[in-house]
PDB file of C-alpha atoms in Angstrom:
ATOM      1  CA  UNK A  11       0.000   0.000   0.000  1.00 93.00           C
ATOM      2  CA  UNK A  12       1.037   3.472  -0.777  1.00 93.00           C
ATOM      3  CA  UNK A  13       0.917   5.719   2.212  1.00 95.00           C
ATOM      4  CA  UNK A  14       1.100   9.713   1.218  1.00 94.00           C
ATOM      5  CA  UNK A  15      -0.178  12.416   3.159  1.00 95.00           C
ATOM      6  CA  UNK A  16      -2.232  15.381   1.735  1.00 96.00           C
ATOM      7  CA  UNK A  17      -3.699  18.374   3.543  1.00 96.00           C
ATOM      8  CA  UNK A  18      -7.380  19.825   2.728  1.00 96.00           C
ATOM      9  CA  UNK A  19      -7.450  21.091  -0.957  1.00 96.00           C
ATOM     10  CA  UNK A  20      -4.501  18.882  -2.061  1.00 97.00           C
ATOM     11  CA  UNK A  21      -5.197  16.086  -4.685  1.00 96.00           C
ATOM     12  CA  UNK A  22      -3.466  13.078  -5.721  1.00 96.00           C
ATOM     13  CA  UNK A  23      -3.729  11.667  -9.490  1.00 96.00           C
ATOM     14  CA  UNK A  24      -3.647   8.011  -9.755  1.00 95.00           C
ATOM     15  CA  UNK A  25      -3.083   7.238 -13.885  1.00 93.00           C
ATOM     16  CA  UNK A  26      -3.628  10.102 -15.803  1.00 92.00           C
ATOM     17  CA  UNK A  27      -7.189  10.507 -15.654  1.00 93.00           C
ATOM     18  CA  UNK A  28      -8.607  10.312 -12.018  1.00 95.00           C
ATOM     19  CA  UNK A  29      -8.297  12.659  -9.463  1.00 96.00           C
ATOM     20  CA  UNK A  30      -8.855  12.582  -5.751  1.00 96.00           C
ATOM     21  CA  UNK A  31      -9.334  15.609  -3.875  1.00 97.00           C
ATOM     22  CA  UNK A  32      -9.421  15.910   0.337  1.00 97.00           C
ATOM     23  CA  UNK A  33     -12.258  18.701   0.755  1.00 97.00           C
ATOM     24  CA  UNK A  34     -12.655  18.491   4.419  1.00 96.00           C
ATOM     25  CA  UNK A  35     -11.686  16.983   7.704  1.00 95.00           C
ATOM     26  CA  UNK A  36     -13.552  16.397  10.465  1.00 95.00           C
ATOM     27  CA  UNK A  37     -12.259  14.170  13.290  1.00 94.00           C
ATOM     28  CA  UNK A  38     -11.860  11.059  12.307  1.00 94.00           C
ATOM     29  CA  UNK A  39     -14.299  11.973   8.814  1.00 95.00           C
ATOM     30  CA  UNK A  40     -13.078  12.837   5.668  1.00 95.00           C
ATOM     31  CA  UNK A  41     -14.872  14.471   2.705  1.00 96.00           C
ATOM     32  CA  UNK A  42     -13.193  13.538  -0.754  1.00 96.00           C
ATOM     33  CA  UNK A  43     -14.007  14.260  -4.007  1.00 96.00           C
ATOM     34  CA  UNK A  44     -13.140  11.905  -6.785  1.00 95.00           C
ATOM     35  CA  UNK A  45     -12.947  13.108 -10.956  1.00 93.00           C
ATOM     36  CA  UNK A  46     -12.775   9.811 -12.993  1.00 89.00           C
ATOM     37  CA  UNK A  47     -13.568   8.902 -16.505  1.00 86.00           C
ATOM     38  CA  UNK A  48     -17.350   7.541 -16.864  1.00 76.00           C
ATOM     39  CA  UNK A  49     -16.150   4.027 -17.556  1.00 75.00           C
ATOM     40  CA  UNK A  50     -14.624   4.438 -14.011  1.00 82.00           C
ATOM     41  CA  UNK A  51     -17.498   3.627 -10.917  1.00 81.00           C
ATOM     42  CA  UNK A  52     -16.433   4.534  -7.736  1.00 86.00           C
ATOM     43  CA  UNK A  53     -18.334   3.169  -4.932  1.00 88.00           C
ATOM     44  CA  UNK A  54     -18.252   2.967  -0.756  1.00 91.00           C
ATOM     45  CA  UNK A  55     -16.390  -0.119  -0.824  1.00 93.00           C
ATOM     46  CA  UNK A  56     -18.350  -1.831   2.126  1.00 95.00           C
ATOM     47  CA  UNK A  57     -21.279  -0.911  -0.078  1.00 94.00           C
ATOM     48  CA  UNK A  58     -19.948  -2.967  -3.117  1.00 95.00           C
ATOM     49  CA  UNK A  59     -19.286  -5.639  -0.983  1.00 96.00           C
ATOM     50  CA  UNK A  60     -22.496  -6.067   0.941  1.00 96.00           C
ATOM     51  CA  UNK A  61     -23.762  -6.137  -3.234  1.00 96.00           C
ATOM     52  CA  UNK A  62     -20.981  -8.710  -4.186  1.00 96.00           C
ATOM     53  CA  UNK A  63     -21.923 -10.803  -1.243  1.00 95.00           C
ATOM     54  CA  UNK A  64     -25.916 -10.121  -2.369  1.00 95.00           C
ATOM     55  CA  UNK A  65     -25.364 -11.991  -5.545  1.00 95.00           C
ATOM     56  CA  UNK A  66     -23.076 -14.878  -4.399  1.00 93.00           C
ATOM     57  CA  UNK A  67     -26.143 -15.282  -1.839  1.00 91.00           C
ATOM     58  CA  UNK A  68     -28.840 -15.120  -4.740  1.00 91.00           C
ATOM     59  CA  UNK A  69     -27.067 -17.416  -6.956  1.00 87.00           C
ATOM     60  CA  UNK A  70     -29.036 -20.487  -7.727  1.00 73.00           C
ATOM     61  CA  UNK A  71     -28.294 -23.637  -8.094  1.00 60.00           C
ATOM     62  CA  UNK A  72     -31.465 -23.103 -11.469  1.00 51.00           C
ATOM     63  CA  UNK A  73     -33.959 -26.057 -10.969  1.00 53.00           C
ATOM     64  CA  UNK A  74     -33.380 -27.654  -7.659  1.00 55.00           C
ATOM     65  CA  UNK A  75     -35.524 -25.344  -5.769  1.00 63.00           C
ATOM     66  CA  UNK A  76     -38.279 -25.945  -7.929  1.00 68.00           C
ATOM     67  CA  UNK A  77     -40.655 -25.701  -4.931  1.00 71.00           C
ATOM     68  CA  UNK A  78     -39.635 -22.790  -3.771  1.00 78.00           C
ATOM     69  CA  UNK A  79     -39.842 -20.925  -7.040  1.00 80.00           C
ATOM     70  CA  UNK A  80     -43.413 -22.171  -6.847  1.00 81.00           C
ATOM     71  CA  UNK A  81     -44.171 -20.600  -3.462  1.00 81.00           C
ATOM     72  CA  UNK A  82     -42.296 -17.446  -4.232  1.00 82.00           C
ATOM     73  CA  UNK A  83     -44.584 -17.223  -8.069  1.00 82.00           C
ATOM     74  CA  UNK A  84     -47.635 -17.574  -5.624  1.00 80.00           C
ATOM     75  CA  UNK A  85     -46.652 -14.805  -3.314  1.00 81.00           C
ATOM     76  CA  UNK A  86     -45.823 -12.727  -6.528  1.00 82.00           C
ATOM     77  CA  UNK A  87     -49.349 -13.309  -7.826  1.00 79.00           C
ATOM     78  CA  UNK A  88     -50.925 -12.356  -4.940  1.00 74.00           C
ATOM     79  CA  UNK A  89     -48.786  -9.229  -4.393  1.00 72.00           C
ATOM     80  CA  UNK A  90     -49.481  -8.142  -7.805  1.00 57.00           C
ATOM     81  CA  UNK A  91     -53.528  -8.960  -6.998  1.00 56.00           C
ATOM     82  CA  UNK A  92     -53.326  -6.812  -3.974  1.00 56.00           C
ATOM     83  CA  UNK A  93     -52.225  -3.685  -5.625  1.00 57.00           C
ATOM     84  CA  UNK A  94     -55.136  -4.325  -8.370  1.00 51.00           C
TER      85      UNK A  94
ATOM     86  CA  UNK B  17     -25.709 -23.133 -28.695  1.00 77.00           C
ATOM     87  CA  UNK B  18     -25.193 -21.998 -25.519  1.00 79.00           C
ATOM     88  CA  UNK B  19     -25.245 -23.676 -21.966  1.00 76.00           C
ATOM     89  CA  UNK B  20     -26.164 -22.179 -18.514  1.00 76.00           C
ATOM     90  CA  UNK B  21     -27.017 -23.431 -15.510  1.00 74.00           C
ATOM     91  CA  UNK B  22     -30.737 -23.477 -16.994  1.00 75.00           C
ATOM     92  CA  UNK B  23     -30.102 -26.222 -19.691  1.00 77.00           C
ATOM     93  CA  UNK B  24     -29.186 -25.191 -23.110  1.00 82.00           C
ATOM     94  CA  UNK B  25     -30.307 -22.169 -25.023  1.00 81.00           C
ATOM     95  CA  UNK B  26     -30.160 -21.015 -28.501  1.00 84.00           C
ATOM     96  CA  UNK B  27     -29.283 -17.235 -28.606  1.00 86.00           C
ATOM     97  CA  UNK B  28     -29.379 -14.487 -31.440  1.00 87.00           C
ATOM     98  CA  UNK B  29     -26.687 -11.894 -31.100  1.00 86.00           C
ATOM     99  CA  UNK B  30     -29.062  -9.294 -30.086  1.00 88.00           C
ATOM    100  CA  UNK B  31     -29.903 -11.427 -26.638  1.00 92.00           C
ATOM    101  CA  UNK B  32     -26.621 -11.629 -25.421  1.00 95.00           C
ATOM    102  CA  UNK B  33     -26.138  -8.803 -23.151  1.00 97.00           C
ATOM    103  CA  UNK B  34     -22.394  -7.726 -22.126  1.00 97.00           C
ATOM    104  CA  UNK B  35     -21.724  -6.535 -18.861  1.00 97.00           C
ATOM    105  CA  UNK B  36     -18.450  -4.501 -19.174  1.00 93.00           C
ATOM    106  CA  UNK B  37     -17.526  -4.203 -15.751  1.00 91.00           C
ATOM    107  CA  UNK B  38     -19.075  -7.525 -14.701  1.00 95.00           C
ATOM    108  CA  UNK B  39     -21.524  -7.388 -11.794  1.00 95.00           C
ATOM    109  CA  UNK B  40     -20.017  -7.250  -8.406  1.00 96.00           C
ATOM    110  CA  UNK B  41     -18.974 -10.772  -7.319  1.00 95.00           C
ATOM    111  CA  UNK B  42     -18.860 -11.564 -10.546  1.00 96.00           C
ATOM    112  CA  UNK B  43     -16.386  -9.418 -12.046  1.00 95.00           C
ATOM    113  CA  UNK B  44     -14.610 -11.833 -14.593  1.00 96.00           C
ATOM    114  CA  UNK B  45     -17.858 -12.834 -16.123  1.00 97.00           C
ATOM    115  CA  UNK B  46     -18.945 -10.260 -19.170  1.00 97.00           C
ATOM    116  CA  UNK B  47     -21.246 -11.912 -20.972  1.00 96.00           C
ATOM    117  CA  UNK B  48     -25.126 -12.603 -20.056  1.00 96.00           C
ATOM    118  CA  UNK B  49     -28.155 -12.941 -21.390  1.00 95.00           C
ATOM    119  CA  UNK B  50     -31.874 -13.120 -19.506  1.00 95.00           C
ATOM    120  CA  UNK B  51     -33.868 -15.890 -19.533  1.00 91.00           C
ATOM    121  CA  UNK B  52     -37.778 -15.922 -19.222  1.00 90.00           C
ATOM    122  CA  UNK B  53     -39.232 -19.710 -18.454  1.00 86.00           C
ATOM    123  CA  UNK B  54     -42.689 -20.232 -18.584  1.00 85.00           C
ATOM    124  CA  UNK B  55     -42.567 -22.404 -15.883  1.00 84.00           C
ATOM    125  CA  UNK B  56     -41.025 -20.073 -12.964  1.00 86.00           C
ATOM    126  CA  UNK B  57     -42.615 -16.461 -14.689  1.00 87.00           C
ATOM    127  CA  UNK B  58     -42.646 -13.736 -13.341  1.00 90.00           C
ATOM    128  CA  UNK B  59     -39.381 -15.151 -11.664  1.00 90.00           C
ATOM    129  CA  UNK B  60     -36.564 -14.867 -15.071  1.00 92.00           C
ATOM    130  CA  UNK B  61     -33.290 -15.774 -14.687  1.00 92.00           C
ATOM    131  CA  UNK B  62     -29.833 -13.603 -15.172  1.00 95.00           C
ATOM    132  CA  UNK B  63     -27.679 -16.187 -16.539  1.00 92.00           C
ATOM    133  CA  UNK B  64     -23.760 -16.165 -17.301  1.00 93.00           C
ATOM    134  CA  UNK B  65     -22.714 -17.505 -20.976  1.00 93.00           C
ATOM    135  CA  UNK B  66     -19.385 -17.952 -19.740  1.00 93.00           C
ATOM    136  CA  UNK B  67     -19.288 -19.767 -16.469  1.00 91.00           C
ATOM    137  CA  UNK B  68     -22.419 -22.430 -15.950  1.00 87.00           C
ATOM    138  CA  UNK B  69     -22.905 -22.252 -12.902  1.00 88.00           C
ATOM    139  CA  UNK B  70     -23.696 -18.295 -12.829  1.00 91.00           C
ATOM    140  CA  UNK B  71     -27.454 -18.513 -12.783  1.00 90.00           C
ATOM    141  CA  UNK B  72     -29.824 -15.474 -11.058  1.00 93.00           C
ATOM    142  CA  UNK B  73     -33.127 -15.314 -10.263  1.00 93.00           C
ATOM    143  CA  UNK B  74     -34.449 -11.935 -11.015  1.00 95.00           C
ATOM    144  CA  UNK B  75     -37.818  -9.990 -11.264  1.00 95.00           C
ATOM    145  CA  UNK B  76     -39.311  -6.700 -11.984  1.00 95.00           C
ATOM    146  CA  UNK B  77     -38.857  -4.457  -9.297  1.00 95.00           C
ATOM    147  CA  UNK B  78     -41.751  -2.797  -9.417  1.00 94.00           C
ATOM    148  CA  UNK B  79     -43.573  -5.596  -8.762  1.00 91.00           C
ATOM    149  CA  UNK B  80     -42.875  -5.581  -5.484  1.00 91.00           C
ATOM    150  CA  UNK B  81     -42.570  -1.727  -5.024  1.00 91.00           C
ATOM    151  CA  UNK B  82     -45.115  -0.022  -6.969  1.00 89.00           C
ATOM    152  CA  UNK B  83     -43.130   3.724  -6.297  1.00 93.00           C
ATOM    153  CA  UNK B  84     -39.674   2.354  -6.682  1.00 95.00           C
ATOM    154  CA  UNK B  85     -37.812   4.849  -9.093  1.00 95.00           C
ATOM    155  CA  UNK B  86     -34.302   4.671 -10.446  1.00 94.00           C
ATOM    156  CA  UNK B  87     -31.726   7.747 -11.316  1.00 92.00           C
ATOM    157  CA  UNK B  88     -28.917   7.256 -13.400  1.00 92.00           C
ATOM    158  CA  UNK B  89     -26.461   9.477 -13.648  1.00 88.00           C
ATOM    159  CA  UNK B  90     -24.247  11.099 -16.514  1.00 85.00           C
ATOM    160  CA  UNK B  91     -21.583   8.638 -15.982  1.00 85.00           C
ATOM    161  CA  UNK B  92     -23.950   5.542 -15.926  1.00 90.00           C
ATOM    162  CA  UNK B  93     -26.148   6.419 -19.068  1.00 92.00           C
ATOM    163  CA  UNK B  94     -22.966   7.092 -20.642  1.00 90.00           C
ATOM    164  CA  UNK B  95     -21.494   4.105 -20.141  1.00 90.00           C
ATOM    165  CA  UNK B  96     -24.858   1.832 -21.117  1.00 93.00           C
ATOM    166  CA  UNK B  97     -24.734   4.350 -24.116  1.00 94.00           C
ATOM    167  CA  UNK B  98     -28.394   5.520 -23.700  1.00 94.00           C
ATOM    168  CA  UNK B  99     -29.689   7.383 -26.312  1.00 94.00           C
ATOM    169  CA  UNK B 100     -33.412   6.476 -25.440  1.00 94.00           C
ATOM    170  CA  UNK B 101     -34.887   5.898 -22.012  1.00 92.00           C
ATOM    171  CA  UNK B 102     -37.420   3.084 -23.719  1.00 94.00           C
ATOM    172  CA  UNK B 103     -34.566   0.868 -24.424  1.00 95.00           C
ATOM    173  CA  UNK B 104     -33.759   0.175 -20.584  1.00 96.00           C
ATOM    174  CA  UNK B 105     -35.022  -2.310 -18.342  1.00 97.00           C
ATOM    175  CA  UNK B 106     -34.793  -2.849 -15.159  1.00 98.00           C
ATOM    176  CA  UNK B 107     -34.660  -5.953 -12.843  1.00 98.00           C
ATOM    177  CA  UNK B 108     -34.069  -7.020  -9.470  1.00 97.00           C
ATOM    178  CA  UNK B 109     -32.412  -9.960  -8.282  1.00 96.00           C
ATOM    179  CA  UNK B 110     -34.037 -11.948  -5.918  1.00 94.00           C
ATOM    180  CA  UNK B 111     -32.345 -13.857  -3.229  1.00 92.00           C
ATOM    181  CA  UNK B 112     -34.208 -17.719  -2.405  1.00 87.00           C
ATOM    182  CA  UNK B 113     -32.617 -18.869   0.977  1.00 85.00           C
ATOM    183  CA  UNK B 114     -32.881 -22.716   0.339  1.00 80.00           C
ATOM    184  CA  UNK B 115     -36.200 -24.584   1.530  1.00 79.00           C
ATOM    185  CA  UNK B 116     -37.239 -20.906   2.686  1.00 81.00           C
ATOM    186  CA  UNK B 117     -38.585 -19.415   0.324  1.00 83.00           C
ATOM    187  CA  UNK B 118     -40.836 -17.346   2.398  1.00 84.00           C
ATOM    188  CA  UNK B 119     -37.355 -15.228   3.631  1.00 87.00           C
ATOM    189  CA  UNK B 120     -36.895 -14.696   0.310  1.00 89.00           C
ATOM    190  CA  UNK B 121     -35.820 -11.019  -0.307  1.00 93.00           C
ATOM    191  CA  UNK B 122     -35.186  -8.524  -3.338  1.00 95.00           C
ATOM    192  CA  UNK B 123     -32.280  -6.669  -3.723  1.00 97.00           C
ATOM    193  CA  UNK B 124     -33.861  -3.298  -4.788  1.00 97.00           C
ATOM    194  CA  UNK B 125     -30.645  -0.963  -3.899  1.00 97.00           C
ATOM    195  CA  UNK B 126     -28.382  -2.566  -6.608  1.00 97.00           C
ATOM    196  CA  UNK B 127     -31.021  -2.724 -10.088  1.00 98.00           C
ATOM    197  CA  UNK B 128     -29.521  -5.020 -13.090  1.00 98.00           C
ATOM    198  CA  UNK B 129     -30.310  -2.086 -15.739  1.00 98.00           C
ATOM    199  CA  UNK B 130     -29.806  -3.292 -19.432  1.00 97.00           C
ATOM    200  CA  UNK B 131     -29.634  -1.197 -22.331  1.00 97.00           C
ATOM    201  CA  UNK B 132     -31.543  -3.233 -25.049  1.00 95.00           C
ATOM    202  CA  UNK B 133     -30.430  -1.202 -27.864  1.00 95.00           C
ATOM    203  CA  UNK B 134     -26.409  -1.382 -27.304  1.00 94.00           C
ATOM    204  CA  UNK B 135     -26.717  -4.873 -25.771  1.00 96.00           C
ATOM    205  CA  UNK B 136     -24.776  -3.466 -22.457  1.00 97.00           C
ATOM    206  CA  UNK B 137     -26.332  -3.633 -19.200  1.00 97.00           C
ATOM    207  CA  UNK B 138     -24.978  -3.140 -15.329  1.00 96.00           C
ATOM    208  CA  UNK B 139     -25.569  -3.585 -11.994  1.00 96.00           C
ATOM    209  CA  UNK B 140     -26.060   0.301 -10.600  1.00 95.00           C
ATOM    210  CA  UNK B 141     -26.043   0.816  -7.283  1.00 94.00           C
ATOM    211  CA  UNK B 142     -28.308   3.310  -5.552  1.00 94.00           C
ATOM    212  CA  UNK B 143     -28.177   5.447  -2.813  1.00 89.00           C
ATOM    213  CA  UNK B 144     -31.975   4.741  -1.548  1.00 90.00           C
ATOM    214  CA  UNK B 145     -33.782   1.568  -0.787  1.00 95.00           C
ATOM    215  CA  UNK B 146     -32.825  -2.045   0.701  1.00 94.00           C
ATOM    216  CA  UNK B 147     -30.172  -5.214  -0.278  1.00 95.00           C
ATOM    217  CA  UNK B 148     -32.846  -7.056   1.030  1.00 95.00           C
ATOM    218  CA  UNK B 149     -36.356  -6.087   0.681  1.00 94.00           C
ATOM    219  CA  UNK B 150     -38.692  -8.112   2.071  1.00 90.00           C
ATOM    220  CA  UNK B 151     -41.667 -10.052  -0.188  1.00 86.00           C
ATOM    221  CA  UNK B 152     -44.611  -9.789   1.393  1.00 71.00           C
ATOM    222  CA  UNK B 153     -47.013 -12.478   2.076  1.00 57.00           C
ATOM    223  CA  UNK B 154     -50.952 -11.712   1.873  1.00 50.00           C
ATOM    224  CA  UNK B 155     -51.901 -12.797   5.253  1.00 44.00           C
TER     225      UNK B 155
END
């Protein structure tokens, strides 16, 4: 890991193209801004994880729960009576 | 000829959908395409061309969340190239603990949006609403 220090206003430039700024400080909270290309997403990183970890728990093993894609297509019809 | 964890499915080029980023987890895998069944509708499936065992259950969002609204921003419309708003869809995936299927929950923060047009679609990730939302049962 690279360790640099940077005081409020000061950026860093990682490639050529993105740019992260320090805005504020505030105890132990920091306010940054990030400029990146659009093919670049920036996200919270426990946020992406908690979504990464989402999908590994959705992933299905397809027909096997047959039964319960039966219950859940019976809830689903009845949610979808409700709101008629 | 192509085969997912759903048997074996013809495809035309339009159906495939690539997913240049990946989706989270799933970050090596580019290539999808959606699958509708008859047999588990309105559940369809988000399944991986390139790795078999990459299968998703996914449904229409607003099916379970008749206000649920979506913003994407510059960056993300760029990126699906969206020239029309008609040409996206939207799904959410839905998570089926095993033998429980009345925990099951919908991930409405992060929406699988796919460009229909350019064949590119994404998993966003919003600022608003829940990993896992709750299906409600009719009492």
């Amino acid at each position: 890991m690279l360790v640099l220090s940077r005081k409020v206003g000061e950026s860093i430039i990682i490639g050529d193209s993105i740019e992260v700024k320090v805005l504020k400080v505030d105890g132990s909270s920091v306010k940054i801004g990030i400029v990146a290309p659009s093919n670049v997403r920036v996200y919270r990183q426990e946020i992406y994880k908690n979504v990464a970890e989402q999908n590994k728990q959705a992933l299905t093993k397809g027909y096997e729960k047959i039964k319960d894609i039966d219950y859940l297509k019976e809830v689903l019809k009845n949610v979808d009576k409700d709101r008629r | 000829m192509y085969r997912t964890r759903l048997g074996e499915f013809e495809l035309n080029e339009n159906e495939i959908i690539t997913f240049p980023e990946g989706i989270p987890g799933f970050e090596e895998l580019k290539k999808f395409a959606v699958i509708s069944l008859e047999e588990t509708n309105p559940i369809c499936w988000l399944v991986s061309l390139e790795d078999e065992n990459v299968a998703l259950p996914i449904i229409d969002p607003w099916l379970v969340e008749e206000d649920y609204e979506i913003e994407l921003s510059e960056n993300e419309l760029h990126a699906l190239k969206v020239e029309d708003p008609a040409d996206i869809v939207v799904w959410s995936v839905v998570t089926i603990p095993f033998g429980k299927p009345e925990e099951s929950t919908v991930n409405l923060k992060a929406p699988i949006v796919i460009n229909l047009k350019s064949g590119i679609g994404m998993q966003v990730i919003l600022e608003k609403y829940e990993l896992k939302h709750p299906i409600k049962c009719r009492k």
